[in-house]
mmCIF file of N, CA and C in Angstrom:
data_model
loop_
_atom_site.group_PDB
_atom_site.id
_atom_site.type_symbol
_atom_site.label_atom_id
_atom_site.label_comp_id
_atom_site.label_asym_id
_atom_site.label_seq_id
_atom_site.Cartn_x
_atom_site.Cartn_y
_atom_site.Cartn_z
ATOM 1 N N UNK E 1 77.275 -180.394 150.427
ATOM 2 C CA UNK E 1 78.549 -181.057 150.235
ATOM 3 C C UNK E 1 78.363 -182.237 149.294
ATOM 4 N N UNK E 2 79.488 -182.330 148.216
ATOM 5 C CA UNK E 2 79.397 -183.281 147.676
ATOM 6 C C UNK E 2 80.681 -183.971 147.081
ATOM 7 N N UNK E 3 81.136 -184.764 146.662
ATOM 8 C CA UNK E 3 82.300 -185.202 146.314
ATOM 9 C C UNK E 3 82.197 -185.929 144.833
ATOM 10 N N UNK E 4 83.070 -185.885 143.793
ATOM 11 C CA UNK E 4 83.010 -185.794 142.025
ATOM 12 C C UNK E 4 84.251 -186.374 141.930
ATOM 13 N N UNK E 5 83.881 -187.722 141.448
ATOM 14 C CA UNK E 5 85.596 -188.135 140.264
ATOM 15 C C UNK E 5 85.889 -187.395 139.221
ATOM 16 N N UNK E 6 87.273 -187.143 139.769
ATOM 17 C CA UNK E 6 87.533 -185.657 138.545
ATOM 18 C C UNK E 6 87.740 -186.598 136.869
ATOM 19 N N UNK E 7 87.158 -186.205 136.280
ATOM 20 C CA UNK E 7 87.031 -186.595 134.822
ATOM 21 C C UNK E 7 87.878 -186.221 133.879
ATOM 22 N N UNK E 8 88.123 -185.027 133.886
ATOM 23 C CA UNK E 8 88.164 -184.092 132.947
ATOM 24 C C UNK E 8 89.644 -182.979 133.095
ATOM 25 N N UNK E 9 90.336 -182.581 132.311
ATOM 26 C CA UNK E 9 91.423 -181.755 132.579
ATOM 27 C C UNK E 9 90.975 -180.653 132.726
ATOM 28 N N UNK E 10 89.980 -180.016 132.940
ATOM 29 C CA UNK E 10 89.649 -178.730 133.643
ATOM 30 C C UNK E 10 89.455 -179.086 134.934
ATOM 31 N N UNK E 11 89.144 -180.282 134.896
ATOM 32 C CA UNK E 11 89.031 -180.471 137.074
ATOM 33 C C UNK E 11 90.096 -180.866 137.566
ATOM 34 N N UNK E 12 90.994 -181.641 136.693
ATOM 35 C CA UNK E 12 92.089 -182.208 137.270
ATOM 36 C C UNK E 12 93.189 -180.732 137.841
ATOM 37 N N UNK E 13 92.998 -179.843 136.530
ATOM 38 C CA UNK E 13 93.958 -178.738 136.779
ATOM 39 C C UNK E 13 93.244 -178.134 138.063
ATOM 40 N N UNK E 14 91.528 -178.316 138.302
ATOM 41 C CA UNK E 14 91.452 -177.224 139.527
ATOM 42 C C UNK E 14 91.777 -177.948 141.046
ATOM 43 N N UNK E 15 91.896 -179.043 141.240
ATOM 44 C CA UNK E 15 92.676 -180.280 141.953
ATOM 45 C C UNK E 15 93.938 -179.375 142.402
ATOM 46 N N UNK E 16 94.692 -179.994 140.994
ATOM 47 C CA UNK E 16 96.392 -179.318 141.183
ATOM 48 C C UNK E 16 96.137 -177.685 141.617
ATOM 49 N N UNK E 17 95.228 -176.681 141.235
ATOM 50 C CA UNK E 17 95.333 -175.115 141.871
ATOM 51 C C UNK E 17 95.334 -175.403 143.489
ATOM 52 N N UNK E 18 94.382 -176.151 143.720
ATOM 53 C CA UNK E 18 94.237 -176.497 145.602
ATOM 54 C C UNK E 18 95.505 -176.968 146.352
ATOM 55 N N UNK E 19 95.977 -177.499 145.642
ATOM 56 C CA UNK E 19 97.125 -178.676 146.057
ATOM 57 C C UNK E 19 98.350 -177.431 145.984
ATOM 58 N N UNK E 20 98.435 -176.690 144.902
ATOM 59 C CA UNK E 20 99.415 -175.764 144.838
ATOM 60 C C UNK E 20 99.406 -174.455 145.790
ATOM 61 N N UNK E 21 97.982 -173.858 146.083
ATOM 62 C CA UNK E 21 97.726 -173.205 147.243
ATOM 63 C C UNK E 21 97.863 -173.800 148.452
ATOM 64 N N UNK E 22 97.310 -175.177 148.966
ATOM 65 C CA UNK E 22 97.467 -175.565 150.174
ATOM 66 C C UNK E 22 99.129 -176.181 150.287
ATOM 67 N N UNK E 23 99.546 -177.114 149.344
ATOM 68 C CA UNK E 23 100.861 -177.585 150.208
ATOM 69 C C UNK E 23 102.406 -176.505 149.574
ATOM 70 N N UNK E 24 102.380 -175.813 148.446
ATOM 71 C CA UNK E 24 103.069 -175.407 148.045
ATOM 72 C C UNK E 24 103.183 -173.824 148.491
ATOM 73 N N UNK E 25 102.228 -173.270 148.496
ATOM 74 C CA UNK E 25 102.261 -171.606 149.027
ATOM 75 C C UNK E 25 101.998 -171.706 150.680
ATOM 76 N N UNK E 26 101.259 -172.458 151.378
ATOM 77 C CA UNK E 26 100.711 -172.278 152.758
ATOM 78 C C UNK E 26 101.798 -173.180 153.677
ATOM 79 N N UNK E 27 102.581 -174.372 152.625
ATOM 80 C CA UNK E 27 103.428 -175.184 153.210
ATOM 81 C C UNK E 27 104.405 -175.616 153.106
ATOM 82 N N UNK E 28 104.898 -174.235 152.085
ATOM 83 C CA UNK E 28 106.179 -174.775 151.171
ATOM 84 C C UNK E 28 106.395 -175.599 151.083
ATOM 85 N N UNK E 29 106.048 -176.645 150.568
ATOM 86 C CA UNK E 29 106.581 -177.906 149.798
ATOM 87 C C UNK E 29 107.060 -177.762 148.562
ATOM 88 N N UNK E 30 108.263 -178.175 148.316
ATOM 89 C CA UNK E 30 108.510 -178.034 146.987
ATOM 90 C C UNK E 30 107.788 -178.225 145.874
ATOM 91 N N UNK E 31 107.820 -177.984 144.842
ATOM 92 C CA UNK E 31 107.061 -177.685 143.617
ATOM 93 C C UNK E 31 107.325 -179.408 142.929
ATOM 94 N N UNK E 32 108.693 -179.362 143.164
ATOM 95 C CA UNK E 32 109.369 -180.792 142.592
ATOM 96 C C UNK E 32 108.467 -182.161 143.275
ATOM 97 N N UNK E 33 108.471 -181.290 144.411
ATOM 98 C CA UNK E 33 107.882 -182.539 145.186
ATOM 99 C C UNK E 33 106.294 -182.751 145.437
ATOM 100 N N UNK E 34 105.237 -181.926 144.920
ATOM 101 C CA UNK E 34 104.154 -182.213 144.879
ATOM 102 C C UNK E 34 103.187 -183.101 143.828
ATOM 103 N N UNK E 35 103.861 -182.988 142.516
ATOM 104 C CA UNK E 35 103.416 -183.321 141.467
ATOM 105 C C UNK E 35 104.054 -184.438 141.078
ATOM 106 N N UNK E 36 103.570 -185.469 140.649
ATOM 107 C CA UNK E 36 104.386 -186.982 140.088
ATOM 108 C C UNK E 36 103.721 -187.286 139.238
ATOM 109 N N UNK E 37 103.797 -188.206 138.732
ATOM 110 C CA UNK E 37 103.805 -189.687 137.499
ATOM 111 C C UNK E 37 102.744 -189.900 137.442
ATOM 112 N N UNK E 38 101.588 -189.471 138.612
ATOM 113 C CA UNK E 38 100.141 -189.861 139.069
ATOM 114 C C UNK E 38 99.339 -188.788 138.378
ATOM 115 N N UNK E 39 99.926 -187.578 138.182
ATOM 116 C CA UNK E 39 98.796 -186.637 138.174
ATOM 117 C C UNK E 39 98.336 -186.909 137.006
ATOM 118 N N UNK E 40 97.830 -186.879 136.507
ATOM 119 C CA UNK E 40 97.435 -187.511 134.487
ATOM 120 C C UNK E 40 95.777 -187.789 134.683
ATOM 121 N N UNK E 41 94.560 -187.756 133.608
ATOM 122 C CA UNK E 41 93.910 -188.520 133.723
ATOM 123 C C UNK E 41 94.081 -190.385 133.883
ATOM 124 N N UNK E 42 94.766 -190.307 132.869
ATOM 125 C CA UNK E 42 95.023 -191.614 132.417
ATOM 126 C C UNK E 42 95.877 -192.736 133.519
ATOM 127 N N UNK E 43 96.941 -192.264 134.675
ATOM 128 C CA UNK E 43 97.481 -192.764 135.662
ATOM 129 C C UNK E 43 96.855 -193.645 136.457
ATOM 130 N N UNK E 44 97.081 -194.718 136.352
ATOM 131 C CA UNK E 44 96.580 -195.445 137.371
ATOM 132 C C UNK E 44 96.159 -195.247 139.341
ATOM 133 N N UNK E 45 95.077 -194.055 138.881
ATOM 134 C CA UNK E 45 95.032 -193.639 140.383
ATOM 135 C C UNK E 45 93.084 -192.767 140.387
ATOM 136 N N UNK E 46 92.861 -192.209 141.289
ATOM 137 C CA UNK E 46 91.302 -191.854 141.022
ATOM 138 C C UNK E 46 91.637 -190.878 141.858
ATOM 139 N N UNK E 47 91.591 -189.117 141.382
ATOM 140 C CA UNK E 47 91.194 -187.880 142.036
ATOM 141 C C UNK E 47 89.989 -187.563 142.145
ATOM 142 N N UNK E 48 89.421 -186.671 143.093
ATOM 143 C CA UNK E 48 88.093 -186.358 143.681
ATOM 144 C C UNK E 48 88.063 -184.833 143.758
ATOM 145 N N UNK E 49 87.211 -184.296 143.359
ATOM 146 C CA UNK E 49 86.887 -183.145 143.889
ATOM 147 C C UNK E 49 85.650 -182.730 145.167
ATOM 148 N N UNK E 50 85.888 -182.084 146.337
ATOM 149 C CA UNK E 50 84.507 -182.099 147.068
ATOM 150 C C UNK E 50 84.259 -180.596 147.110
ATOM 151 N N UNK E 51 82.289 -180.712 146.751
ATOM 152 C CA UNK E 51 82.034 -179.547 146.850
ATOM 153 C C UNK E 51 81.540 -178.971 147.952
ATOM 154 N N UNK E 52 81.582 -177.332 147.850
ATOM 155 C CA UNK E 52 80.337 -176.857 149.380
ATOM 156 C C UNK E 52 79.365 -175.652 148.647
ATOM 157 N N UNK E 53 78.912 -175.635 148.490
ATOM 158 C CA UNK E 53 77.289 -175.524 148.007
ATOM 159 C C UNK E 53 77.891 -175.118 146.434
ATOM 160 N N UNK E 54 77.908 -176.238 145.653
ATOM 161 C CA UNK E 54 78.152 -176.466 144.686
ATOM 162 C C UNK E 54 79.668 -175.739 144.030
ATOM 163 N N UNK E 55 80.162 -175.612 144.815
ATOM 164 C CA UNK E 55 82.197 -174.716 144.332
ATOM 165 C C UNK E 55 82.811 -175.882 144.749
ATOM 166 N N UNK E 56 83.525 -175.792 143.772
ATOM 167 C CA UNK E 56 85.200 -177.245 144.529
ATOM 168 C C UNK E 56 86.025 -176.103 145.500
ATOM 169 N N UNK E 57 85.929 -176.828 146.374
ATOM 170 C CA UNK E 57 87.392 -176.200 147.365
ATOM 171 C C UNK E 57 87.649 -177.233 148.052
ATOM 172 N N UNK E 58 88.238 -178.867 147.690
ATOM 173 C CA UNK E 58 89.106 -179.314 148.118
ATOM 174 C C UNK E 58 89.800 -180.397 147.417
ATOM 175 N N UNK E 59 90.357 -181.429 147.438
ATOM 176 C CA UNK E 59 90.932 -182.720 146.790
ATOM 177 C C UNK E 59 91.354 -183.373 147.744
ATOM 178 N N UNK E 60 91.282 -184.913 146.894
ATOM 179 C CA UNK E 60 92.074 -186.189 147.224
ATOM 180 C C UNK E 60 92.160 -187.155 145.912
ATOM 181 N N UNK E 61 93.418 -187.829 146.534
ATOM 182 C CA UNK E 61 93.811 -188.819 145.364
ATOM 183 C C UNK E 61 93.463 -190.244 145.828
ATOM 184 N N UNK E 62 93.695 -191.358 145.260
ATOM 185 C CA UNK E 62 93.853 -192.621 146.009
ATOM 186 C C UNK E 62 94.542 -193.124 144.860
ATOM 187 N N UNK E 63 95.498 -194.099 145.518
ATOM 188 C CA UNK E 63 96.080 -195.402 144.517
ATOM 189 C C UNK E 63 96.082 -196.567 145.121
ATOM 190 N N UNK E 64 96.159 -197.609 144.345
ATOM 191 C CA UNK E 64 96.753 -198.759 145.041
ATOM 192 C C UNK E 64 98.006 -198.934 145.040
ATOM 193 N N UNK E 65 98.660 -199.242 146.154
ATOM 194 C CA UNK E 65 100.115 -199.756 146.667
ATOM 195 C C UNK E 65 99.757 -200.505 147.854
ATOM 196 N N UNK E 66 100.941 -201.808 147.191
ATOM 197 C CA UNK E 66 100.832 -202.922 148.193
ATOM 198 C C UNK E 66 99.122 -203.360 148.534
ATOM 199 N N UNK E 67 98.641 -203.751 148.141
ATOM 200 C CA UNK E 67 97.354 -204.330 148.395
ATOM 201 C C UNK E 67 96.059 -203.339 149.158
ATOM 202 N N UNK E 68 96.901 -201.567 149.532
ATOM 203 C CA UNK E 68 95.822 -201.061 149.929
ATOM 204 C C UNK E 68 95.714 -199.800 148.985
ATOM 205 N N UNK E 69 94.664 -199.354 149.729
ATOM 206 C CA UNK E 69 94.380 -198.097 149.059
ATOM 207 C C UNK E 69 94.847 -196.978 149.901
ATOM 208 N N UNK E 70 95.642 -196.030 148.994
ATOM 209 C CA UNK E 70 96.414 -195.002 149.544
ATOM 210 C C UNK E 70 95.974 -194.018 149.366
ATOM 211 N N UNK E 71 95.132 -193.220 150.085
ATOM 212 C CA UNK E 71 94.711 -192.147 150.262
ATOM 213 C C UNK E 71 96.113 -190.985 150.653
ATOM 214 N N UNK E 72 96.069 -189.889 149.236
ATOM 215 C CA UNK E 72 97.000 -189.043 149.167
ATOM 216 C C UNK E 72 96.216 -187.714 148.532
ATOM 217 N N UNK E 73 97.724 -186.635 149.000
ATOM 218 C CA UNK E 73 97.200 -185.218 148.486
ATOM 219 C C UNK E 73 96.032 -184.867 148.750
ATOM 220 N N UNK E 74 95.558 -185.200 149.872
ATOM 221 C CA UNK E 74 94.258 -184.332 150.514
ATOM 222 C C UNK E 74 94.500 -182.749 151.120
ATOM 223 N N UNK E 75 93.907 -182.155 150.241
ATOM 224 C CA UNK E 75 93.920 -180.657 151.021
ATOM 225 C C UNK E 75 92.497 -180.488 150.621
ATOM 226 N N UNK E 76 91.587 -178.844 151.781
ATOM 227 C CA UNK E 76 91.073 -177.936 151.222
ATOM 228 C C UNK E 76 91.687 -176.958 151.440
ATOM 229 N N UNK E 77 90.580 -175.775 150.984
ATOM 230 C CA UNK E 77 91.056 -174.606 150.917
ATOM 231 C C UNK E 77 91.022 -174.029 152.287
ATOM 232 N N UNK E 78 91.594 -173.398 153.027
ATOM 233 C CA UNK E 78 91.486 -172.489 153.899
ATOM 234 C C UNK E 78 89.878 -172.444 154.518
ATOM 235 N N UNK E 79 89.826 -171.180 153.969
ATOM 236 C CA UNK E 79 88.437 -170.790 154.272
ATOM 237 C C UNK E 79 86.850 -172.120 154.491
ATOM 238 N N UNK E 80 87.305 -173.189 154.064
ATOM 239 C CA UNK E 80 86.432 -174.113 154.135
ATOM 240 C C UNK E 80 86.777 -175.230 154.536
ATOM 241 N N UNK E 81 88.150 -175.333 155.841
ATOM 242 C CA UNK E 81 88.144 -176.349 156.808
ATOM 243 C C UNK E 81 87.449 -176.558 157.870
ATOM 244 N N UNK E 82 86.804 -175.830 158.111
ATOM 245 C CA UNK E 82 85.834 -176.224 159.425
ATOM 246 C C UNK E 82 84.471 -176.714 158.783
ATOM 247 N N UNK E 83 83.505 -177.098 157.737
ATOM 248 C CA UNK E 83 82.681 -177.776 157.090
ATOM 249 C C UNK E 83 82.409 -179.179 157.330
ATOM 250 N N UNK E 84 83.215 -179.272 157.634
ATOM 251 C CA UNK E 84 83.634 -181.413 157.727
ATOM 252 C C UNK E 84 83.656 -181.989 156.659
ATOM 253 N N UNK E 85 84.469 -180.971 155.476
ATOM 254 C CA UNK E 85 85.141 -181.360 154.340
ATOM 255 C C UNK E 85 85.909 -182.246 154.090
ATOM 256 N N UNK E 86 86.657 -182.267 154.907
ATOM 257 C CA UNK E 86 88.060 -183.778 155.325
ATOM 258 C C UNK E 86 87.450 -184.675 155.144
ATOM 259 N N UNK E 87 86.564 -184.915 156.394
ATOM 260 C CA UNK E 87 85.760 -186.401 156.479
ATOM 261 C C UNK E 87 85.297 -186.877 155.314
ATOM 262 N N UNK E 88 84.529 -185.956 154.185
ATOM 263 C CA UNK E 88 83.807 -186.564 153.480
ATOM 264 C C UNK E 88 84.845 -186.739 152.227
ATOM 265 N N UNK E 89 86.216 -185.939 152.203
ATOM 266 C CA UNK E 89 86.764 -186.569 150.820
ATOM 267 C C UNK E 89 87.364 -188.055 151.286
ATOM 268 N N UNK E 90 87.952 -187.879 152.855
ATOM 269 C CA UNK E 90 88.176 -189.739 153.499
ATOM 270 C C UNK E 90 87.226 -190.645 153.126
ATOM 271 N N UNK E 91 86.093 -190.657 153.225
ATOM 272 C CA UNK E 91 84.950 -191.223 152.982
ATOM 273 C C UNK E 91 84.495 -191.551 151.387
ATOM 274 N N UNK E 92 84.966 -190.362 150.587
ATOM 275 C CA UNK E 92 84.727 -190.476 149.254
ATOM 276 C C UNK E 92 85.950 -191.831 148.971
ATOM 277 N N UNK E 93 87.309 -191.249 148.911
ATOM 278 C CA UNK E 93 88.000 -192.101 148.566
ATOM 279 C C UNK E 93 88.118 -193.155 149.298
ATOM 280 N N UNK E 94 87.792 -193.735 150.901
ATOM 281 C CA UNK E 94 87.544 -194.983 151.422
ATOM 282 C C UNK E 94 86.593 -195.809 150.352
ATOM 283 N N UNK E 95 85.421 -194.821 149.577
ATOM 284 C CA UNK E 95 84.284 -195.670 149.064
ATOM 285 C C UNK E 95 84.747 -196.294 147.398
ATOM 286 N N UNK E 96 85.808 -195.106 146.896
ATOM 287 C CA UNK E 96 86.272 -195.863 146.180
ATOM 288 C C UNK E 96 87.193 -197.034 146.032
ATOM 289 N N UNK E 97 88.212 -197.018 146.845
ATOM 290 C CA UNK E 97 88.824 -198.421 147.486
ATOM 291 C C UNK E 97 87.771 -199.351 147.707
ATOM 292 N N UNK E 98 86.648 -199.375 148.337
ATOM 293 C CA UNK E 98 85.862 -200.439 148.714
ATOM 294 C C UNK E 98 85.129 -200.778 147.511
ATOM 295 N N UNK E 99 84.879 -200.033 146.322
ATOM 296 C CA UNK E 99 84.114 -200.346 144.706
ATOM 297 C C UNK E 99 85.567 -201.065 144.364
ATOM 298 N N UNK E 100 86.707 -200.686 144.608
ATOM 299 C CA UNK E 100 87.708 -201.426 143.719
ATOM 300 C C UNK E 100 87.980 -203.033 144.467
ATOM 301 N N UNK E 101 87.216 -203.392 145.339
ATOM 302 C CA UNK E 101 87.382 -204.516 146.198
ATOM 303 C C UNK E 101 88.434 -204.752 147.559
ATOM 304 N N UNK E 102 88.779 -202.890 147.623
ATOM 305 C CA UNK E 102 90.078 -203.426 148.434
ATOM 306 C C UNK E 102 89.237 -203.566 150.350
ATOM 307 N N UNK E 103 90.228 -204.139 150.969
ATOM 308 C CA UNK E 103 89.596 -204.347 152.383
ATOM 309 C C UNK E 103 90.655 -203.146 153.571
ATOM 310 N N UNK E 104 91.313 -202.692 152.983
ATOM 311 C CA UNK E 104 92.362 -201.715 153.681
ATOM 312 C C UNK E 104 93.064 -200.426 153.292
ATOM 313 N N UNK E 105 93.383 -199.709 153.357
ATOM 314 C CA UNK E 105 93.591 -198.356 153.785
ATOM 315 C C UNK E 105 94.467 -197.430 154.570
ATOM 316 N N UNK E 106 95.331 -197.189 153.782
ATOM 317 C CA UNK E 106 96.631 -196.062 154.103
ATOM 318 C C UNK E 106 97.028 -194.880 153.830
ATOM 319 N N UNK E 107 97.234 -193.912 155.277
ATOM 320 C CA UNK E 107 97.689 -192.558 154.741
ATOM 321 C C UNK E 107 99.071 -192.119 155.401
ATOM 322 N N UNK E 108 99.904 -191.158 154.683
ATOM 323 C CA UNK E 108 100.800 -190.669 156.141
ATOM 324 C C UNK E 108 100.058 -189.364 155.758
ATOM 325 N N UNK E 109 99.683 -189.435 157.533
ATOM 326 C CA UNK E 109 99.182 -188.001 157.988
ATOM 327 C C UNK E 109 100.262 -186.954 158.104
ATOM 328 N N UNK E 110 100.129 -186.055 158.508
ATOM 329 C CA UNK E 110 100.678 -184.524 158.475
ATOM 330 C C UNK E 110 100.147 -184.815 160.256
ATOM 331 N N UNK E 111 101.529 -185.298 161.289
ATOM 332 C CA UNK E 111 101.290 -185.132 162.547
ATOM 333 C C UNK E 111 100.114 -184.298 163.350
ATOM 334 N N UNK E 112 100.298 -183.509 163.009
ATOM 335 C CA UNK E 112 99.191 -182.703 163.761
ATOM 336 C C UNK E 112 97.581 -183.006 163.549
ATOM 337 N N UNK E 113 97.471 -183.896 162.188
ATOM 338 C CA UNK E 113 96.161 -184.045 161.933
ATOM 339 C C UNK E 113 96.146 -185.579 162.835
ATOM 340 N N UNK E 114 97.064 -186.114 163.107
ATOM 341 C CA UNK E 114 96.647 -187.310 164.141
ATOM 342 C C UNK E 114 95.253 -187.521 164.413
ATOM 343 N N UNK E 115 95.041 -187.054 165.520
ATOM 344 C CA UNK E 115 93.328 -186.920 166.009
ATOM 345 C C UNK E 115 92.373 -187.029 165.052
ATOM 346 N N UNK E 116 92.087 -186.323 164.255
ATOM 347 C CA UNK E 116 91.320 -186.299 163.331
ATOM 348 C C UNK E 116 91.012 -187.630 162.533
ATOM 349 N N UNK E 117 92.601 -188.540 161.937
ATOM 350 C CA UNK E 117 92.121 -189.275 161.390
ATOM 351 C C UNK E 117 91.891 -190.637 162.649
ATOM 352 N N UNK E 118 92.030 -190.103 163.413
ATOM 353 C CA UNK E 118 91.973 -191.787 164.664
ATOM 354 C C UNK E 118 90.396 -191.469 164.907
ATOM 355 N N UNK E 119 89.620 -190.433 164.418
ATOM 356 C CA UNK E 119 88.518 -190.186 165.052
ATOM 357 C C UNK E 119 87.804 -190.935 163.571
ATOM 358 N N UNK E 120 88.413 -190.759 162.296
ATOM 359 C CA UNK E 120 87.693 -191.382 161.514
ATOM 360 C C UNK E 120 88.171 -193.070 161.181
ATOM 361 N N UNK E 121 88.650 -193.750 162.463
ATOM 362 C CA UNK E 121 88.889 -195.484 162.771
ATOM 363 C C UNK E 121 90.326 -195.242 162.175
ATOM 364 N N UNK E 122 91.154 -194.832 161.914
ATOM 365 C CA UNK E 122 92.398 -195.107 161.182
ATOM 366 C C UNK E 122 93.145 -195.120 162.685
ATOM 367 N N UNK E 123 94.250 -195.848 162.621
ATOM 368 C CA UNK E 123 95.400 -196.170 163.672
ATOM 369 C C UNK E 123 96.616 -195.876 163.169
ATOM 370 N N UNK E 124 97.692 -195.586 164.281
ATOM 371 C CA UNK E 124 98.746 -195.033 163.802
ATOM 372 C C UNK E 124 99.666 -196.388 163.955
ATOM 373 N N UNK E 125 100.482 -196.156 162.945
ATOM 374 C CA UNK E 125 101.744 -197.497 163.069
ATOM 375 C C UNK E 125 103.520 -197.198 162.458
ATOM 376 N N UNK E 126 104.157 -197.169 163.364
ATOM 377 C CA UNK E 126 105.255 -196.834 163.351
ATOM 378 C C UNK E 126 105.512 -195.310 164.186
ATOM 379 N N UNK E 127 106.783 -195.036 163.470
ATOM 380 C CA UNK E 127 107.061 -193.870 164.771
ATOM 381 C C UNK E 127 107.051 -192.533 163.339
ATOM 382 N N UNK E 128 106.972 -191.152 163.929
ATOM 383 C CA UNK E 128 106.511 -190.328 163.076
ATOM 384 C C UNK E 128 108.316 -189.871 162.306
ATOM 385 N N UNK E 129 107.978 -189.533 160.698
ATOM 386 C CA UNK E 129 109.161 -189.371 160.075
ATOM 387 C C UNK E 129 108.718 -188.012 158.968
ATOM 388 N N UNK E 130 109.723 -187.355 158.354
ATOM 389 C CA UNK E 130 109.807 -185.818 157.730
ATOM 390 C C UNK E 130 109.280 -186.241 156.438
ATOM 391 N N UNK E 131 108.679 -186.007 155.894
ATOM 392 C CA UNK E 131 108.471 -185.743 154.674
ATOM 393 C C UNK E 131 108.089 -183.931 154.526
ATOM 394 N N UNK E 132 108.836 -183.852 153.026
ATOM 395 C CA UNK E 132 109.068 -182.319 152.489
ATOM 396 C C UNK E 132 108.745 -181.242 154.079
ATOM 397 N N UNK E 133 109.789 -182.028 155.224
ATOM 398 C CA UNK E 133 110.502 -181.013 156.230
ATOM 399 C C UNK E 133 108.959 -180.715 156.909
ATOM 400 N N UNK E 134 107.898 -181.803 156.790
ATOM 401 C CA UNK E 134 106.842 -181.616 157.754
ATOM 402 C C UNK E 134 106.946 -183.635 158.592
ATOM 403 N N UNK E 135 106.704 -182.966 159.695
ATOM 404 C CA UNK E 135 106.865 -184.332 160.442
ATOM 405 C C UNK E 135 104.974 -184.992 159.801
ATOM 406 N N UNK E 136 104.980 -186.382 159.901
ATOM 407 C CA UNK E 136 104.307 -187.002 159.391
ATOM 408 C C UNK E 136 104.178 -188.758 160.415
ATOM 409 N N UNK E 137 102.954 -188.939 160.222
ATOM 410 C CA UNK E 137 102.962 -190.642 160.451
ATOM 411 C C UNK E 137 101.994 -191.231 159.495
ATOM 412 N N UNK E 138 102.484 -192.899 159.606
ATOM 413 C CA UNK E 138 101.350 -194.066 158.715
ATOM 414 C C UNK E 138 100.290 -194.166 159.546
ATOM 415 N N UNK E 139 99.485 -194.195 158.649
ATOM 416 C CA UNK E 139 97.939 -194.722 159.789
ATOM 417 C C UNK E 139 97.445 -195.301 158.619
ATOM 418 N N UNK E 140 96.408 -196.617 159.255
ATOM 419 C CA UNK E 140 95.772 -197.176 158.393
ATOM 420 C C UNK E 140 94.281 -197.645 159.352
ATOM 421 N N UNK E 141 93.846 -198.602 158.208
ATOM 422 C CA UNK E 141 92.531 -198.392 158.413
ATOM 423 C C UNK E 141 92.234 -199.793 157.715
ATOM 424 N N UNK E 142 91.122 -200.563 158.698
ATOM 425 C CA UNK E 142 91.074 -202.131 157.591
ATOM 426 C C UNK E 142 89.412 -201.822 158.124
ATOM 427 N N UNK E 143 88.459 -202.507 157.164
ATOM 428 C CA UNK E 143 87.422 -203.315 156.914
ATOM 429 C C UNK E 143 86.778 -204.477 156.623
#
């Protein structure tokens, strides 16, 4: 396992293939609604690719908003969620927030992954709300 700042528009596009298989075909999310202003090399934001024995099959994004780092658009692929793939793109992009100096850390989870991220120190705050017709909550995370 390993995790790669995507560089390059051949990685960025294989990013967006994951993102389009996991939230758009497996989760219908709209098409409108997956892709923004962020996806670009150049956007003020840092994508990741993580590998498993050297193949990308997953992503994450991070930006800053409001003073933290926003860990977004995390998917893998199917076939390679049970690896402890998750953890390590959380971990990738926690480590880049912490190179950019930040001390905190925000996601809205996809409800059901609750557990998962309270197991990696994140806390939930507020009450859970729909995004693209999947229930969701904020959780964050300070250092």
């Amino acid at each position: 396992m390993s995790i790669k700042k995507v560089t390059t528009e051949e990685e960025l596009q294989t990013a967006f293939d994951f993102r389009r298989h996991v939230f758009i075909e497996e989760q219908q999310v709209p098409e409108v609604e997956e892709y923004d202003e962020f996806d670009s090399l150049d956007a003020p934001c840092d994508h990741i690719l993580v590998y498993y024995k050297e193949q990308p099959v997953g992503t994450g994004r991070l930006r800053i908003v409001e003073g933290y780092g926003k860990l977004e658009r995390i998917c893998i692929l199917e076939q390679y969620r049970k690896f402890g793939l998750g953890k390590e793109i959380i971990m990738g992009l926690e480590q880049i927030a912490r190179d950019k100096g930040l001390t905190k850390v925000k996601l809205n989870a996809q409800s059901y992954a609750e557990g998962f991220y309270e197991k990696l120190g994140y806390q939930r705050e507020g009450e859970e709300f729909m995004d693209c017709g999947i229930p969701h909550i904020l959780m964050k995370k300070y250092w």
